[in-house]
Tab-separated table of C-alpha atoms in Angstrom:
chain	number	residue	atom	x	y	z
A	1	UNK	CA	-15.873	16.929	-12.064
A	2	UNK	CA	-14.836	13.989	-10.110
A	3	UNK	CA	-15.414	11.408	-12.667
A	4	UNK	CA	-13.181	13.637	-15.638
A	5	UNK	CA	-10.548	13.586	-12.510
A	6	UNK	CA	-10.531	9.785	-11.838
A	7	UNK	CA	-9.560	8.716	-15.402
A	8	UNK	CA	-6.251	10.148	-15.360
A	9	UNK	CA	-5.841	9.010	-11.810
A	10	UNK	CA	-6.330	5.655	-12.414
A	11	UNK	CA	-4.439	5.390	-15.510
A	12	UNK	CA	-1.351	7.484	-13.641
A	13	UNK	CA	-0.974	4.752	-11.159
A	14	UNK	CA	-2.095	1.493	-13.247
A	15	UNK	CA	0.232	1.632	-16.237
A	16	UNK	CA	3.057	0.910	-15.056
A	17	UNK	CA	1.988	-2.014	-12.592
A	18	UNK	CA	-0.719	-3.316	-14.800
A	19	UNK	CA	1.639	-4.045	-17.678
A	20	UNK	CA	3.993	-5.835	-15.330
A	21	UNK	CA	0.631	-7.456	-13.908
A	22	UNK	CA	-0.483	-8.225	-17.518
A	23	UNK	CA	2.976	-9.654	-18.204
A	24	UNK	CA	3.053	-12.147	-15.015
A	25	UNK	CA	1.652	-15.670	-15.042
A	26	UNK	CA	-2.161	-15.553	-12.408
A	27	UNK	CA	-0.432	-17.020	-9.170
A	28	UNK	CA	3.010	-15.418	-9.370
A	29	UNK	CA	4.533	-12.984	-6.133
A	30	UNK	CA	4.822	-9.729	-7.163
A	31	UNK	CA	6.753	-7.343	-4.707
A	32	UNK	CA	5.227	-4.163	-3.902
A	33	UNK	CA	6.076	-0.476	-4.687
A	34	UNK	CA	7.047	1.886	-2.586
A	35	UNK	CA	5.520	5.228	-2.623
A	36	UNK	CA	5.829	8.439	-0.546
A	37	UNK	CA	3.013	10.298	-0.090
A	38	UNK	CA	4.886	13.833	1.428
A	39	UNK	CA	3.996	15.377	-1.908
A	40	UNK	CA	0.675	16.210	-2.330
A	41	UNK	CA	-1.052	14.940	-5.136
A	42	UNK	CA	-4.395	15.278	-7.170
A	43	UNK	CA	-3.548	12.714	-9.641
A	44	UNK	CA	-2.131	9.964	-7.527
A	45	UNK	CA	-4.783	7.777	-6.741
A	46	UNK	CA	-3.082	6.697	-3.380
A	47	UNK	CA	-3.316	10.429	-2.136
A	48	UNK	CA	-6.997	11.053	-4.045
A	49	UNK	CA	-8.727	7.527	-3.541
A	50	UNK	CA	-7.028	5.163	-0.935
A	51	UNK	CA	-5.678	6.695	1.150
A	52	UNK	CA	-6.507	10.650	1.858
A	53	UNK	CA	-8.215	10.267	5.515
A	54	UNK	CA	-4.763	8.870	6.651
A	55	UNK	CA	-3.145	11.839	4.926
A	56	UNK	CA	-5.161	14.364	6.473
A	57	UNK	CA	-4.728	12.491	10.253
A	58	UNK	CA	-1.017	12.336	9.841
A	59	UNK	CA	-1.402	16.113	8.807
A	60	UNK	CA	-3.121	17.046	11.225
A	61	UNK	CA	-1.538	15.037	14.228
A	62	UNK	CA	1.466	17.095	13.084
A	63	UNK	CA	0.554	20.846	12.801
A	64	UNK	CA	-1.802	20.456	15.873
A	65	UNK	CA	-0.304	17.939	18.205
A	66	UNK	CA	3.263	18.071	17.038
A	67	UNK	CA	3.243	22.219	16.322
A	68	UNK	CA	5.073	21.403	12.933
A	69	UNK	CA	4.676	23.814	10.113
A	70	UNK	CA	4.469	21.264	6.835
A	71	UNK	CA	5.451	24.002	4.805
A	72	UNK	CA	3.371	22.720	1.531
A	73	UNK	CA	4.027	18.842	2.250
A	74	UNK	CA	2.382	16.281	3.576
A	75	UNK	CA	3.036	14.368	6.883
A	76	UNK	CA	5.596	11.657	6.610
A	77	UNK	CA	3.348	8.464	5.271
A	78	UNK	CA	4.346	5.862	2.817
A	79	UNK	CA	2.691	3.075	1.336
A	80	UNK	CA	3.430	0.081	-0.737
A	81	UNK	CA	1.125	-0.956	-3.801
A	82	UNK	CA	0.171	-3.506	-6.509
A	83	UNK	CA	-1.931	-3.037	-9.296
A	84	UNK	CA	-3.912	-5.484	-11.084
A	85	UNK	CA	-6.561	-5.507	-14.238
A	86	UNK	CA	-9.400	-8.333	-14.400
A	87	UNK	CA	-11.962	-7.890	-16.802
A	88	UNK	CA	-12.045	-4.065	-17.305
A	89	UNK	CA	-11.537	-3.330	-13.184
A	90	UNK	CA	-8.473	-1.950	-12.009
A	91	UNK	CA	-8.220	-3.531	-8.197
A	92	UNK	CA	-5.266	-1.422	-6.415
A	93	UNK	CA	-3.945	-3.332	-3.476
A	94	UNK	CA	-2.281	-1.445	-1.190
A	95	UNK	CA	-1.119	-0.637	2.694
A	96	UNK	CA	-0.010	2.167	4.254
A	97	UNK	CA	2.611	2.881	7.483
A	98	UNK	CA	0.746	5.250	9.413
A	99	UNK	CA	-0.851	6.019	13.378
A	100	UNK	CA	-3.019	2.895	12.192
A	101	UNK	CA	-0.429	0.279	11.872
A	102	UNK	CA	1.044	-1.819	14.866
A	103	UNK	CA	4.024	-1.650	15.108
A	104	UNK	CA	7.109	-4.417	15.739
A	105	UNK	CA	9.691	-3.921	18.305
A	106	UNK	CA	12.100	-1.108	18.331
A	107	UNK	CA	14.720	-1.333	20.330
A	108	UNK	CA	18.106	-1.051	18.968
A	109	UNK	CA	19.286	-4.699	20.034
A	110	UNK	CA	15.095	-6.074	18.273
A	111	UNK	CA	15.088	-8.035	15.052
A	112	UNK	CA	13.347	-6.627	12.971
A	113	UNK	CA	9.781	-6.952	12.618
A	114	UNK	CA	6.693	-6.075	9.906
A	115	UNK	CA	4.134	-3.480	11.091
A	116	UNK	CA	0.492	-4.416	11.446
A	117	UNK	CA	-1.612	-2.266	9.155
A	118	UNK	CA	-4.680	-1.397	7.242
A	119	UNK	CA	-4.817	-2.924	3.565
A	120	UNK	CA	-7.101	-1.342	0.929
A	121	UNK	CA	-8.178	-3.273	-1.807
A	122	UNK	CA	-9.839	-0.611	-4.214
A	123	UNK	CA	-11.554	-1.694	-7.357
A	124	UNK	CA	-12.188	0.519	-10.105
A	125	UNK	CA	-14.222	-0.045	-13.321
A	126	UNK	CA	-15.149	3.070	-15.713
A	127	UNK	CA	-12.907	5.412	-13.978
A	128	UNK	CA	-15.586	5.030	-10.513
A	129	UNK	CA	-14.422	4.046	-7.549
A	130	UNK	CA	-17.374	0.746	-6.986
A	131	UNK	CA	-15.927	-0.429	-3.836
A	132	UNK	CA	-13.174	-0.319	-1.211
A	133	UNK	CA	-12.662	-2.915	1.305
A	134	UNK	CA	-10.372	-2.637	4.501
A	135	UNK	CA	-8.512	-5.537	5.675
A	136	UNK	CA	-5.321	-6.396	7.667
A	137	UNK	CA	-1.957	-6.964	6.273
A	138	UNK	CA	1.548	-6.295	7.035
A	139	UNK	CA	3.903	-3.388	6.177
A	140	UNK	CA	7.956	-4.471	5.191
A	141	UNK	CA	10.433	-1.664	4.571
A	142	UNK	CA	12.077	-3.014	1.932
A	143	UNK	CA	15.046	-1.999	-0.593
A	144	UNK	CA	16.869	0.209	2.391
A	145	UNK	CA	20.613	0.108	1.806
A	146	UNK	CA	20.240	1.157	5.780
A	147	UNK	CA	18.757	-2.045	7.216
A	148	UNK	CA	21.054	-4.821	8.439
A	149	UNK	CA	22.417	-6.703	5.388
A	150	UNK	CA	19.960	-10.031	5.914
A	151	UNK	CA	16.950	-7.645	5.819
A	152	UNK	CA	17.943	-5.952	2.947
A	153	UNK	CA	15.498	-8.127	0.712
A	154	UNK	CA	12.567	-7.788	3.070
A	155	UNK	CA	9.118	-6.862	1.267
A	156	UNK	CA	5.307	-7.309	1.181
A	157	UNK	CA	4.231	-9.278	-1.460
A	158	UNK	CA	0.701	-9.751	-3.243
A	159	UNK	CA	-0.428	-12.742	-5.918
A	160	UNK	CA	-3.747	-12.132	-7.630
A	161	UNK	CA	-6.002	-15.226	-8.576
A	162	UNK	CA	-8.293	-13.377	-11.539
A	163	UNK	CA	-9.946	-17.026	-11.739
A	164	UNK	CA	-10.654	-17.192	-8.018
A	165	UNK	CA	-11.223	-13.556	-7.993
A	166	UNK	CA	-8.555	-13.281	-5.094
A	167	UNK	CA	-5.483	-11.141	-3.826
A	168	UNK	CA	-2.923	-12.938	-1.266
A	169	UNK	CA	-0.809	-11.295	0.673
A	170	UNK	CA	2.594	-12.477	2.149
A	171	UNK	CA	5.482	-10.558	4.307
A	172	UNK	CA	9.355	-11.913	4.026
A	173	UNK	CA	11.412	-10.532	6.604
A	174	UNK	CA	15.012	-11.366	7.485
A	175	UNK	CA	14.586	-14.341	4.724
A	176	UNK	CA	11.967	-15.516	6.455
A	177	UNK	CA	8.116	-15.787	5.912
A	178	UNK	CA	6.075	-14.326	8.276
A	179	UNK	CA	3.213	-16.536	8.979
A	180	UNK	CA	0.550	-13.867	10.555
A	181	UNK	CA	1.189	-11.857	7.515
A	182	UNK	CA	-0.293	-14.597	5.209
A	183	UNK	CA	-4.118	-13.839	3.807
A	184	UNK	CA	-6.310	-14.049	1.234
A	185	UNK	CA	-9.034	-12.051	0.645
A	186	UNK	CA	-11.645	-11.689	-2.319
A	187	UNK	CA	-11.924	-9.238	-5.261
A	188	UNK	CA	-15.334	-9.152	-5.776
């Protein structure tokens, strides 16, 4: 049952990236794509395959710790995702803001700041799941007409090297690169 389940999955959440991937030059910065995860999902591959233990904490921490009623919905958790093909694998790069992440400063008066988090890097060939590593990486809201006008264009960004077999990962906030959000880290 699981395997008829992760086709469509995987096809759900790589067509729309993996043509833009397909349609990019290896080596060029791709923003990523915001998702949120409050509704529940069993075709989104985010909810299903990366990223359901976070889900079900976040759940959790608020109907037991909080006393929230979720009503249906899941606890507040977003993520940001790239999607790439290489040789019949689908590699989904991808970090979520949750309990997990570190993060920046928040006082009113604080620049803004990335959040330390977990990145997944899943790669899927033949509609399996054949392995998931978890790395670190930084979180950017990005795209809010609410943040201060110069961090407006903030984002995480990811470049995949299909020759090198690699994903790289960069953070831009306030204009600005953010050094300890620079890595690399291998697809195979």
């Amino acid at each position: 049952m699981r395997f008829s389940v992760l086709i469509p999955l995987i096809a759900g959440l790589a067509a729309p990236d993996a043509a833009a991937a397909q349609g990019q030059a290896a080596g060029t910065w791709q923003a990523m794509t915001f998702h949120d995860l409050q509704t529940p999902s069993s075709t989104d591959p985010l909810q299903t395959l990366v990223w359901p233990d976070v889900i079900r904490e976040a759940n959790a921490y608020v109907t037991t710790q909080l006393k929230r009623p979720l009503n249906g919905k899941n606890a507040l958790v977003t993520a940001l995702s790239s999607t790439y093909r290489d040789d019949g694998r689908t590699i989904i790069v991808s970090t979520a803001l949750s309990r997990q992440c570190e993060s920046g400063a928040n006082d009113k008066g604080a620049e803004i700041e990335p959040s330390n988090c977990p990145v997944r890097i899943a790669m899927i060939q033949d509609g399996k799941l054949i392995g998931m590593k978890t790395v670190a990486g930084c979180y950017a809201d990005h795209n809010d007409p609410d943040l201060p006008a110069k961090n407006r264009d903030d984002a995480t960004y990811t470049r995949f090297d299909p020759t090198a077999g690699t994903v790289a990962l960069r953070t831009r906030v306030g204009g600005k690169d953010i050094p300890s959000c620079a890595h690399v880290y291998p697809t195979r």
